[in-house]
PDB file of C-alpha atoms in Angstrom:
ATOM      1  CA  UNK A1279     -60.632 -63.652  51.012  1.00  0.00           C
ATOM      2  CA  UNK A1280     -59.569 -61.074  48.461  1.00  0.00           C
ATOM      3  CA  UNK A1281     -56.949 -60.962  45.788  1.00  0.00           C
ATOM      4  CA  UNK A1282     -53.624 -59.527  46.885  1.00  0.00           C
ATOM      5  CA  UNK A1283     -52.795 -56.611  44.612  1.00  0.00           C
ATOM      6  CA  UNK A1284     -49.101 -56.041  44.047  1.00  0.00           C
ATOM      7  CA  UNK A1285     -48.140 -53.112  41.747  1.00  0.00           C
ATOM      8  CA  UNK A1286     -46.519 -54.364  38.546  1.00  0.00           C
ATOM      9  CA  UNK A1287     -47.450 -57.990  39.198  1.00  0.00           C
ATOM     10  CA  UNK A1288     -50.370 -60.250  38.425  1.00  0.00           C
ATOM     11  CA  UNK A1289     -52.976 -60.545  41.152  1.00  0.00           C
ATOM     12  CA  UNK A1290     -53.314 -63.961  42.772  1.00  0.00           C
ATOM     13  CA  UNK A1291     -55.713 -65.356  45.378  1.00  0.00           C
ATOM     14  CA  UNK A1292     -54.530 -66.001  48.916  1.00  0.00           C
ATOM     15  CA  UNK A1293     -52.770 -69.248  49.637  1.00  0.00           C
ATOM     16  CA  UNK A1294     -55.461 -70.255  52.126  1.00  0.00           C
ATOM     17  CA  UNK A1295     -58.141 -70.011  49.440  1.00  0.00           C
ATOM     18  CA  UNK A1296     -56.054 -71.947  46.921  1.00  0.00           C
ATOM     19  CA  UNK A1297     -55.259 -74.621  49.502  1.00  0.00           C
ATOM     20  CA  UNK A1298     -58.960 -74.992  50.335  1.00  0.00           C
ATOM     21  CA  UNK A1299     -59.898 -75.299  46.666  1.00  0.00           C
ATOM     22  CA  UNK A1300     -57.096 -77.794  45.900  1.00  0.00           C
ATOM     23  CA  UNK A1301     -58.010 -80.014  48.840  1.00  0.00           C
ATOM     24  CA  UNK A1302     -61.716 -79.957  47.929  1.00  0.00           C
ATOM     25  CA  UNK A1303     -60.879 -80.735  44.301  1.00  0.00           C
ATOM     26  CA  UNK A1304     -58.591 -83.615  45.269  1.00  0.00           C
ATOM     27  CA  UNK A1305     -61.067 -85.188  47.695  1.00  0.00           C
ATOM     28  CA  UNK A1306     -64.221 -84.320  45.768  1.00  0.00           C
ATOM     29  CA  UNK A1307     -65.639 -83.267  49.117  1.00  0.00           C
ATOM     30  CA  UNK A1308     -65.724 -80.064  51.156  1.00  0.00           C
ATOM     31  CA  UNK A1309     -66.086 -82.105  54.336  1.00  0.00           C
ATOM     32  CA  UNK A1310     -62.958 -84.157  53.754  1.00  0.00           C
ATOM     33  CA  UNK A1311     -61.047 -81.047  52.677  1.00  0.00           C
ATOM     34  CA  UNK A1312     -62.089 -79.387  55.927  1.00  0.00           C
ATOM     35  CA  UNK A1313     -60.861 -82.371  57.942  1.00  0.00           C
ATOM     36  CA  UNK A1314     -57.481 -82.263  56.184  1.00  0.00           C
ATOM     37  CA  UNK A1315     -57.058 -78.508  56.689  1.00  0.00           C
ATOM     38  CA  UNK A1316     -58.489 -78.475  60.240  1.00  0.00           C
ATOM     39  CA  UNK A1317     -61.256 -76.085  59.186  1.00  0.00           C
ATOM     40  CA  UNK A1318     -65.023 -76.258  59.258  1.00  0.00           C
ATOM     41  CA  UNK A1319     -66.896 -77.435  56.202  1.00  0.00           C
ATOM     42  CA  UNK A1320     -68.531 -74.035  56.040  1.00  0.00           C
ATOM     43  CA  UNK A1321     -65.181 -72.252  55.970  1.00  0.00           C
ATOM     44  CA  UNK A1322     -63.992 -74.342  53.009  1.00  0.00           C
ATOM     45  CA  UNK A1323     -67.295 -73.768  51.204  1.00  0.00           C
ATOM     46  CA  UNK A1324     -67.043 -69.999  51.703  1.00  0.00           C
ATOM     47  CA  UNK A1325     -63.438 -69.921  50.474  1.00  0.00           C
ATOM     48  CA  UNK A1326     -64.370 -71.786  47.314  1.00  0.00           C
ATOM     49  CA  UNK A1327     -67.522 -69.746  46.716  1.00  0.00           C
ATOM     50  CA  UNK A1328     -65.634 -66.480  47.021  1.00  0.00           C
ATOM     51  CA  UNK A1329     -62.896 -67.799  44.737  1.00  0.00           C
ATOM     52  CA  UNK A1330     -65.522 -68.664  42.129  1.00  0.00           C
ATOM     53  CA  UNK A1331     -67.012 -65.162  42.462  1.00  0.00           C
ATOM     54  CA  UNK A1332     -63.657 -63.456  41.965  1.00  0.00           C
ATOM     55  CA  UNK A1333     -62.692 -65.699  39.030  1.00  0.00           C
ATOM     56  CA  UNK A1334     -66.099 -65.336  37.443  1.00  0.00           C
ATOM     57  CA  UNK A1335     -66.376 -69.067  36.680  1.00  0.00           C
ATOM     58  CA  UNK A1336     -67.874 -72.044  38.447  1.00  0.00           C
ATOM     59  CA  UNK A1337     -65.281 -74.461  39.777  1.00  0.00           C
ATOM     60  CA  UNK A1338     -67.650 -77.079  41.186  1.00  0.00           C
ATOM     61  CA  UNK A1339     -71.006 -78.504  40.265  1.00  0.00           C
ATOM     62  CA  UNK A1340     -73.116 -79.013  43.388  1.00  0.00           C
ATOM     63  CA  UNK A1341     -75.714 -81.760  43.277  1.00  0.00           C
ATOM     64  CA  UNK A1342     -77.418 -82.514  46.616  1.00  0.00           C
ATOM     65  CA  UNK A1343     -74.604 -83.412  49.029  1.00  0.00           C
ATOM     66  CA  UNK A1344     -71.997 -84.109  46.346  1.00  0.00           C
ATOM     67  CA  UNK A1345     -69.622 -81.847  44.418  1.00  0.00           C
ATOM     68  CA  UNK A1346     -67.691 -82.445  41.204  1.00  0.00           C
ATOM     69  CA  UNK A1347     -65.300 -80.276  39.251  1.00  0.00           C
ATOM     70  CA  UNK A1348     -66.434 -78.346  36.210  1.00  0.00           C
ATOM     71  CA  UNK A1349     -64.124 -78.368  33.175  1.00  0.00           C
ATOM     72  CA  UNK A1350     -62.754 -74.995  34.304  1.00  0.00           C
ATOM     73  CA  UNK A1351     -62.324 -76.318  37.838  1.00  0.00           C
ATOM     74  CA  UNK A1352     -60.512 -79.421  36.639  1.00  0.00           C
ATOM     75  CA  UNK A1353     -58.033 -77.388  34.576  1.00  0.00           C
ATOM     76  CA  UNK A1354     -57.523 -74.865  37.402  1.00  0.00           C
ATOM     77  CA  UNK A1355     -57.005 -77.618  39.993  1.00  0.00           C
ATOM     78  CA  UNK A1356     -54.200 -79.212  37.968  1.00  0.00           C
ATOM     79  CA  UNK A1357     -52.352 -75.897  37.692  1.00  0.00           C
ATOM     80  CA  UNK A1358     -52.906 -74.961  41.334  1.00  0.00           C
ATOM     81  CA  UNK A1359     -51.767 -78.376  42.549  1.00  0.00           C
ATOM     82  CA  UNK A1360     -48.538 -78.018  40.574  1.00  0.00           C
ATOM     83  CA  UNK A1361     -48.007 -74.494  41.918  1.00  0.00           C
ATOM     84  CA  UNK A1362     -48.580 -75.493  45.541  1.00  0.00           C
ATOM     85  CA  UNK A1363     -46.189 -78.431  45.116  1.00  0.00           C
ATOM     86  CA  UNK A1364     -43.539 -76.046  43.807  1.00  0.00           C
ATOM     87  CA  UNK A1365     -44.056 -73.698  46.745  1.00  0.00           C
ATOM     88  CA  UNK A1366     -43.758 -76.593  49.198  1.00  0.00           C
ATOM     89  CA  UNK A1367     -40.563 -77.854  47.554  1.00  0.00           C
ATOM     90  CA  UNK A1368     -39.078 -74.351  47.500  1.00  0.00           C
ATOM     91  CA  UNK A1369     -39.878 -73.933  51.181  1.00  0.00           C
ATOM     92  CA  UNK A1370     -38.231 -77.237  52.105  1.00  0.00           C
ATOM     93  CA  UNK A1371     -35.168 -76.283  50.057  1.00  0.00           C
ATOM     94  CA  UNK A1372     -34.911 -72.900  51.761  1.00  0.00           C
ATOM     95  CA  UNK A1373     -35.227 -74.489  55.203  1.00  0.00           C
ATOM     96  CA  UNK A1374     -32.464 -76.940  54.312  1.00  0.00           C
ATOM     97  CA  UNK A1375     -30.025 -74.027  54.106  1.00  0.00           C
ATOM     98  CA  UNK A1376     -30.144 -73.659  57.886  1.00  0.00           C
ATOM     99  CA  UNK A1377     -26.644 -74.624  58.976  1.00  0.00           C
ATOM    100  CA  UNK A1378     -25.969 -76.279  55.629  1.00  0.00           C
ATOM    101  CA  UNK A1379     -24.494 -75.517  52.219  1.00  0.00           C
ATOM    102  CA  UNK A1380     -27.773 -76.174  50.459  1.00  0.00           C
ATOM    103  CA  UNK A1381     -29.830 -78.747  48.636  1.00  0.00           C
ATOM    104  CA  UNK A1382     -29.306 -80.277  45.201  1.00  0.00           C
ATOM    105  CA  UNK A1383     -32.349 -81.678  43.414  1.00  0.00           C
ATOM    106  CA  UNK A1384     -30.845 -84.213  41.014  1.00  0.00           C
ATOM    107  CA  UNK A1385     -32.581 -86.205  38.272  1.00  0.00           C
ATOM    108  CA  UNK A1386     -30.825 -89.464  37.478  1.00  0.00           C
ATOM    109  CA  UNK A1387     -31.154 -92.347  35.071  1.00  0.00           C
ATOM    110  CA  UNK A1388     -32.323 -95.198  37.352  1.00  0.00           C
ATOM    111  CA  UNK A1389     -29.734 -97.870  36.557  1.00  0.00           C
ATOM    112  CA  UNK A1390     -26.866 -95.394  36.213  1.00  0.00           C
ATOM    113  CA  UNK A1391     -27.833 -94.033  39.609  1.00  0.00           C
ATOM    114  CA  UNK A1392     -28.063 -97.354  41.415  1.00  0.00           C
ATOM    115  CA  UNK A1393     -25.111 -99.091  39.712  1.00  0.00           C
ATOM    116  CA  UNK A1394     -22.595 -96.268  39.281  1.00  0.00           C
ATOM    117  CA  UNK A1395     -23.445 -93.041  41.100  1.00  0.00           C
ATOM    118  CA  UNK A1396     -24.824 -94.094  44.471  1.00  0.00           C
ATOM    119  CA  UNK A1397     -21.968 -96.530  45.283  1.00  0.00           C
ATOM    120  CA  UNK A1398     -19.570 -93.574  44.912  1.00  0.00           C
ATOM    121  CA  UNK A1399     -21.727 -90.964  46.629  1.00  0.00           C
ATOM    122  CA  UNK A1400     -20.265 -91.409  50.100  1.00  0.00           C
ATOM    123  CA  UNK A1401     -17.118 -89.674  48.859  1.00  0.00           C
ATOM    124  CA  UNK A1402     -19.138 -86.609  47.873  1.00  0.00           C
ATOM    125  CA  UNK A1403     -20.980 -86.587  51.210  1.00  0.00           C
ATOM    126  CA  UNK A1404     -17.689 -86.838  53.068  1.00  0.00           C
ATOM    127  CA  UNK A1405     -16.257 -83.906  51.105  1.00  0.00           C
ATOM    128  CA  UNK A1406     -19.464 -81.827  51.295  1.00  0.00           C
ATOM    129  CA  UNK A1407     -21.345 -82.805  54.466  1.00  0.00           C
ATOM    130  CA  UNK A1408     -23.495 -79.671  54.325  1.00  0.00           C
ATOM    131  CA  UNK A1409     -25.102 -80.497  50.974  1.00  0.00           C
ATOM    132  CA  UNK A1410     -28.227 -82.631  50.819  1.00  0.00           C
ATOM    133  CA  UNK A1411     -29.050 -84.388  47.532  1.00  0.00           C
ATOM    134  CA  UNK A1412     -32.663 -85.206  46.709  1.00  0.00           C
ATOM    135  CA  UNK A1413     -33.066 -87.753  43.900  1.00  0.00           C
ATOM    136  CA  UNK A1414     -35.724 -88.204  41.273  1.00  0.00           C
ATOM    137  CA  UNK A1415     -35.656 -90.328  38.125  1.00  0.00           C
ATOM    138  CA  UNK A1416     -36.002 -89.069  34.563  1.00  0.00           C
ATOM    139  CA  UNK A1417     -35.557 -91.276  31.509  1.00  0.00           C
ATOM    140  CA  UNK A1418     -35.803 -88.571  28.843  1.00  0.00           C
ATOM    141  CA  UNK A1419     -34.929 -84.854  28.577  1.00  0.00           C
ATOM    142  CA  UNK A1420     -37.393 -82.480  30.219  1.00  0.00           C
ATOM    143  CA  UNK A1421     -38.029 -78.773  30.745  1.00  0.00           C
ATOM    144  CA  UNK A1422     -36.085 -77.530  33.776  1.00  0.00           C
ATOM    145  CA  UNK A1423     -38.472 -74.580  34.026  1.00  0.00           C
ATOM    146  CA  UNK A1424     -41.366 -76.945  34.772  1.00  0.00           C
ATOM    147  CA  UNK A1425     -39.580 -79.309  37.164  1.00  0.00           C
ATOM    148  CA  UNK A1426     -38.174 -78.955  40.654  1.00  0.00           C
ATOM    149  CA  UNK A1427     -34.759 -80.134  39.450  1.00  0.00           C
ATOM    150  CA  UNK A1428     -31.384 -78.363  39.651  1.00  0.00           C
ATOM    151  CA  UNK A1429     -29.330 -80.788  37.559  1.00  0.00           C
ATOM    152  CA  UNK A1430     -29.665 -84.096  35.755  1.00  0.00           C
ATOM    153  CA  UNK A1431     -27.676 -87.033  34.425  1.00  0.00           C
ATOM    154  CA  UNK A1432     -28.418 -87.308  30.715  1.00  0.00           C
ATOM    155  CA  UNK A1433     -27.484 -89.935  28.143  1.00  0.00           C
ATOM    156  CA  UNK A1434     -27.370 -89.006  24.489  1.00  0.00           C
ATOM    157  CA  UNK A1435     -25.964 -86.149  22.461  1.00  0.00           C
ATOM    158  CA  UNK A1436     -24.842 -82.891  24.087  1.00  0.00           C
ATOM    159  CA  UNK A1437     -28.037 -81.069  23.148  1.00  0.00           C
ATOM    160  CA  UNK A1438     -30.300 -79.465  25.761  1.00  0.00           C
ATOM    161  CA  UNK A1439     -31.791 -76.013  25.170  1.00  0.00           C
ATOM    162  CA  UNK A1440     -30.877 -73.379  27.741  1.00  0.00           C
ATOM    163  CA  UNK A1441     -28.542 -75.653  29.683  1.00  0.00           C
ATOM    164  CA  UNK A1442     -24.860 -76.397  30.210  1.00  0.00           C
ATOM    165  CA  UNK A1443     -23.600 -79.921  29.592  1.00  0.00           C
ATOM    166  CA  UNK A1444     -20.425 -81.619  30.826  1.00  0.00           C
ATOM    167  CA  UNK A1445     -19.455 -84.967  29.299  1.00  0.00           C
ATOM    168  CA  UNK A1446     -18.820 -87.594  31.945  1.00  0.00           C
ATOM    169  CA  UNK A1447     -18.088 -90.774  29.988  1.00  0.00           C
ATOM    170  CA  UNK A1448     -18.950 -92.882  26.994  1.00  0.00           C
ATOM    171  CA  UNK A1449     -19.872 -96.549  27.145  1.00  0.00           C
ATOM    172  CA  UNK A1450     -19.130 -99.965  25.672  1.00  0.00           C
ATOM    173  CA  UNK A1451     -22.209-101.899  24.640  1.00  0.00           C
ATOM    174  CA  UNK A1452     -21.959-105.689  24.931  1.00  0.00           C
ATOM    175  CA  UNK A1453     -24.309-108.669  24.543  1.00  0.00           C
ATOM    176  CA  UNK A1454     -24.824-110.664  27.735  1.00  0.00           C
ATOM    177  CA  UNK A1455     -26.837-113.733  28.693  1.00  0.00           C
ATOM    178  CA  UNK A1456     -27.239-116.317  31.417  1.00  0.00           C
ATOM    179  CA  UNK A1457     -24.662-119.137  31.117  1.00  0.00           C
ATOM    180  CA  UNK A1458     -27.497-121.661  30.856  1.00  0.00           C
ATOM    181  CA  UNK A1459     -28.970-119.882  27.812  1.00  0.00           C
ATOM    182  CA  UNK A1460     -25.581-119.668  26.122  1.00  0.00           C
ATOM    183  CA  UNK A1461     -25.009-123.386  26.622  1.00  0.00           C
ATOM    184  CA  UNK A1462     -28.519-124.412  25.566  1.00  0.00           C
ATOM    185  CA  UNK A1463     -28.499-122.396  22.341  1.00  0.00           C
ATOM    186  CA  UNK A1464     -24.789-122.800  21.586  1.00  0.00           C
ATOM    187  CA  UNK A1465     -24.112-119.067  21.372  1.00  0.00           C
ATOM    188  CA  UNK A1466     -20.496-118.662  20.245  1.00  0.00           C
ATOM    189  CA  UNK A1467     -20.497-116.547  17.071  1.00  0.00           C
ATOM    190  CA  UNK A1468     -22.250-113.255  16.199  1.00  0.00           C
ATOM    191  CA  UNK A1469     -24.685-115.034  13.871  1.00  0.00           C
ATOM    192  CA  UNK A1470     -25.721-117.319  16.734  1.00  0.00           C
ATOM    193  CA  UNK A1471     -27.241-114.325  18.523  1.00  0.00           C
ATOM    194  CA  UNK A1472     -30.130-114.389  16.075  1.00  0.00           C
ATOM    195  CA  UNK A1473     -31.309-117.701  17.558  1.00  0.00           C
ATOM    196  CA  UNK A1474     -32.032-116.136  20.930  1.00  0.00           C
ATOM    197  CA  UNK A1475     -34.774-113.737  22.068  1.00  0.00           C
ATOM    198  CA  UNK A1476     -33.356-110.209  21.970  1.00  0.00           C
ATOM    199  CA  UNK A1477     -34.318-108.279  25.094  1.00  0.00           C
ATOM    200  CA  UNK A1478     -35.199-104.655  24.344  1.00  0.00           C
ATOM    201  CA  UNK A1479     -34.604-101.444  26.317  1.00  0.00           C
ATOM    202  CA  UNK A1480     -37.304 -98.906  25.473  1.00  0.00           C
ATOM    203  CA  UNK A1481     -35.068 -95.814  25.491  1.00  0.00           C
ATOM    204  CA  UNK A1482     -32.461 -97.519  23.264  1.00  0.00           C
ATOM    205  CA  UNK A1483     -34.590 -98.863  20.380  1.00  0.00           C
ATOM    206  CA  UNK A1484     -31.609 -99.126  17.984  1.00  0.00           C
ATOM    207  CA  UNK A1485     -29.197-100.821  20.372  1.00  0.00           C
ATOM    208  CA  UNK A1486     -29.528-104.296  18.864  1.00  0.00           C
ATOM    209  CA  UNK A1487     -29.699-102.993  15.308  1.00  0.00           C
ATOM    210  CA  UNK A1488     -26.441-101.082  15.785  1.00  0.00           C
ATOM    211  CA  UNK A1489     -24.670-104.116  17.243  1.00  0.00           C
ATOM    212  CA  UNK A1490     -25.910-106.492  14.538  1.00  0.00           C
ATOM    213  CA  UNK A1491     -24.981-104.096  11.740  1.00  0.00           C
ATOM    214  CA  UNK A1492     -21.450-103.720  13.096  1.00  0.00           C
ATOM    215  CA  UNK A1493     -21.110-107.507  12.998  1.00  0.00           C
ATOM    216  CA  UNK A1494     -22.241-107.530   9.353  1.00  0.00           C
ATOM    217  CA  UNK A1495     -25.564-109.158  10.248  1.00  0.00           C
ATOM    218  CA  UNK A1496     -29.052-108.221   9.034  1.00  0.00           C
ATOM    219  CA  UNK A1497     -30.970-106.086  11.571  1.00  0.00           C
ATOM    220  CA  UNK A1498     -34.428-107.386  10.706  1.00  0.00           C
ATOM    221  CA  UNK A1499     -34.830-109.182  14.066  1.00  0.00           C
ATOM    222  CA  UNK A1500     -33.366-106.305  16.071  1.00  0.00           C
ATOM    223  CA  UNK A1501     -36.708-105.252  17.537  1.00  0.00           C
ATOM    224  CA  UNK A1502     -38.138-108.727  18.074  1.00  0.00           C
ATOM    225  CA  UNK A1503     -38.222-109.435  21.780  1.00  0.00           C
ATOM    226  CA  UNK A1504     -39.795-108.359  25.079  1.00  0.00           C
ATOM    227  CA  UNK A1505     -39.363-104.672  25.931  1.00  0.00           C
ATOM    228  CA  UNK A1506     -38.325-103.199  29.286  1.00  0.00           C
ATOM    229  CA  UNK A1507     -38.166 -99.618  30.498  1.00  0.00           C
ATOM    230  CA  UNK A1508     -34.895 -99.753  32.448  1.00  0.00           C
ATOM    231  CA  UNK A1509     -31.506-101.426  32.063  1.00  0.00           C
ATOM    232  CA  UNK A1510     -31.895-102.967  35.526  1.00  0.00           C
ATOM    233  CA  UNK A1511     -34.973-104.828  34.311  1.00  0.00           C
ATOM    234  CA  UNK A1512     -33.236-105.886  31.105  1.00  0.00           C
ATOM    235  CA  UNK A1513     -30.215-107.267  32.953  1.00  0.00           C
ATOM    236  CA  UNK A1514     -32.399-109.150  35.457  1.00  0.00           C
ATOM    237  CA  UNK A1515     -34.402-110.635  32.595  1.00  0.00           C
ATOM    238  CA  UNK A1516     -31.121-111.822  31.089  1.00  0.00           C
ATOM    239  CA  UNK A1517     -30.035-113.321  34.421  1.00  0.00           C
ATOM    240  CA  UNK A1518     -33.338-115.197  34.491  1.00  0.00           C
ATOM    241  CA  UNK A1519     -32.541-116.702  31.087  1.00  0.00           C
ATOM    242  CA  UNK A1520     -35.277-114.871  29.182  1.00  0.00           C
ATOM    243  CA  UNK A1521     -32.954-113.856  26.370  1.00  0.00           C
ATOM    244  CA  UNK A1522     -29.915-111.884  25.285  1.00  0.00           C
ATOM    245  CA  UNK A1523     -29.465-108.358  26.585  1.00  0.00           C
ATOM    246  CA  UNK A1524     -27.463-105.576  24.988  1.00  0.00           C
ATOM    247  CA  UNK A1525     -26.195-103.336  27.790  1.00  0.00           C
ATOM    248  CA  UNK A1526     -23.378-100.990  28.809  1.00  0.00           C
ATOM    249  CA  UNK A1527     -20.547-103.062  30.259  1.00  0.00           C
ATOM    250  CA  UNK A1528     -20.142-100.929  33.398  1.00  0.00           C
ATOM    251  CA  UNK A1529     -23.787-101.503  34.380  1.00  0.00           C
ATOM    252  CA  UNK A1530     -23.411-105.307  34.605  1.00  0.00           C
ATOM    253  CA  UNK A1531     -19.907-105.619  36.058  1.00  0.00           C
ATOM    254  CA  UNK A1532     -21.239-107.230  39.239  1.00  0.00           C
ATOM    255  CA  UNK A1533     -23.266-109.861  37.365  1.00  0.00           C
ATOM    256  CA  UNK A1534     -20.266-110.646  35.161  1.00  0.00           C
ATOM    257  CA  UNK A1535     -17.986-110.948  38.195  1.00  0.00           C
ATOM    258  CA  UNK A1536     -20.394-113.326  39.933  1.00  0.00           C
ATOM    259  CA  UNK A1537     -20.991-115.395  36.796  1.00  0.00           C
ATOM    260  CA  UNK A1538     -24.711-114.641  36.699  1.00  0.00           C
ATOM    261  CA  UNK A1539     -24.138-113.268  33.197  1.00  0.00           C
ATOM    262  CA  UNK A1540     -21.520-114.019  30.567  1.00  0.00           C
ATOM    263  CA  UNK A1541     -20.506-112.361  27.317  1.00  0.00           C
ATOM    264  CA  UNK A1542     -21.086-114.963  24.595  1.00  0.00           C
ATOM    265  CA  UNK A1543     -19.404-112.839  21.909  1.00  0.00           C
ATOM    266  CA  UNK A1544     -17.072-110.160  23.257  1.00  0.00           C
ATOM    267  CA  UNK A1545     -17.397-107.637  20.460  1.00  0.00           C
ATOM    268  CA  UNK A1546     -18.291-104.331  22.115  1.00  0.00           C
ATOM    269  CA  UNK A1547     -19.557-101.369  20.149  1.00  0.00           C
ATOM    270  CA  UNK A1548     -19.243 -97.703  21.024  1.00  0.00           C
ATOM    271  CA  UNK A1549     -20.964 -94.629  19.716  1.00  0.00           C
ATOM    272  CA  UNK A1550     -20.751 -90.862  19.852  1.00  0.00           C
ATOM    273  CA  UNK A1551     -23.381 -90.605  22.598  1.00  0.00           C
ATOM    274  CA  UNK A1552     -22.387 -90.371  26.215  1.00  0.00           C
ATOM    275  CA  UNK A1553     -23.381 -89.531  29.761  1.00  0.00           C
ATOM    276  CA  UNK A1554     -23.586 -85.855  30.659  1.00  0.00           C
ATOM    277  CA  UNK A1555     -24.194 -83.722  33.694  1.00  0.00           C
ATOM    278  CA  UNK A1556     -26.659 -81.047  32.639  1.00  0.00           C
ATOM    279  CA  UNK A1557     -28.088 -78.041  34.479  1.00  0.00           C
ATOM    280  CA  UNK A1558     -29.888 -74.872  33.406  1.00  0.00           C
ATOM    281  CA  UNK A1559     -27.987 -71.623  32.986  1.00  0.00           C
ATOM    282  CA  UNK A1560     -30.053 -70.138  35.821  1.00  0.00           C
ATOM    283  CA  UNK A1561     -28.647 -72.730  38.272  1.00  0.00           C
ATOM    284  CA  UNK A1562     -25.016 -72.530  37.133  1.00  0.00           C
ATOM    285  CA  UNK A1563     -24.003 -70.383  40.096  1.00  0.00           C
ATOM    286  CA  UNK A1564     -25.592 -72.468  42.846  1.00  0.00           C
ATOM    287  CA  UNK A1565     -22.921 -73.650  45.301  1.00  0.00           C
ATOM    288  CA  UNK A1566     -24.427 -77.151  45.457  1.00  0.00           C
ATOM    289  CA  UNK A1567     -24.418 -77.464  41.663  1.00  0.00           C
ATOM    290  CA  UNK A1568     -20.815 -76.256  41.428  1.00  0.00           C
ATOM    291  CA  UNK A1569     -19.655 -78.632  44.169  1.00  0.00           C
ATOM    292  CA  UNK A1570     -21.407 -81.636  42.638  1.00  0.00           C
ATOM    293  CA  UNK A1571     -20.175 -80.801  39.129  1.00  0.00           C
ATOM    294  CA  UNK A1572     -16.548 -80.543  40.238  1.00  0.00           C
ATOM    295  CA  UNK A1573     -16.737 -83.752  42.266  1.00  0.00           C
ATOM    296  CA  UNK A1574     -18.494 -85.720  39.508  1.00  0.00           C
ATOM    297  CA  UNK A1575     -16.068 -84.637  36.809  1.00  0.00           C
ATOM    298  CA  UNK A1576     -13.228 -85.696  39.098  1.00  0.00           C
ATOM    299  CA  UNK A1577     -14.802 -89.128  39.644  1.00  0.00           C
ATOM    300  CA  UNK A1578     -15.115 -89.598  35.903  1.00  0.00           C
ATOM    301  CA  UNK A1579     -11.632 -88.307  35.165  1.00  0.00           C
ATOM    302  CA  UNK A1580     -13.230 -85.818  32.794  1.00  0.00           C
TER     303      UNK A1580
END
């Protein structure tokens, strides 16, 4: 195994050598790496040894029949694993173009995806049967350059470096609770809310404070209550009677319709933040991105 020299580009080891090293690093064993790659243990050992010679650093410590990563090996393995994952994803995406219009790798907010987007997605599939959408979840902004993502659904302000944003919708925030909790605590006025546990959503730490302040109430208890990572968990905790939730109305329409949740005080609040479709400038011309953008904006009436 030698480095492939390409004029004007950095030299990189062969993929077979990198795959052998990554598998050995992941398993902590040349034997198990060999079994995974359908090679002999000796072949994996030679690949790794030659890689170490070319790099000029030790990647493994060898003690009797066991191997463990050196600090350099541990750092290199993390980078190589990420690179091989990117190559695999790029290969799958390229293969998906066979007889199709392409693939869209979309990052979504979990509850927005399950409650709003996915129930409407059949209309997009019907209009664009050749486009495959692969979903992942992201709760906070990220670097498109470091993720295998073409576009994302973002909530917040229209700020994302190096990307285009299209506003989809705003939201009404309302307090909701199980009917049994409302009856037991006698929740009828804004001030009554302070008698109940206030369920928290980790990405919206000021949600309760904003609502209380707009009702002219002190926000001191705004952060006092169990914390959940997703709106779906918050709403289910409210259904179970664990406390009051403060959520976007459109995310709990089904629970309100079924009576699993009620609005004890119907005083919604709105803000300047909203839901956005966001994608990097480099992906703006992708047919799948354009098709999804146009469809989504039409669904939102934007």
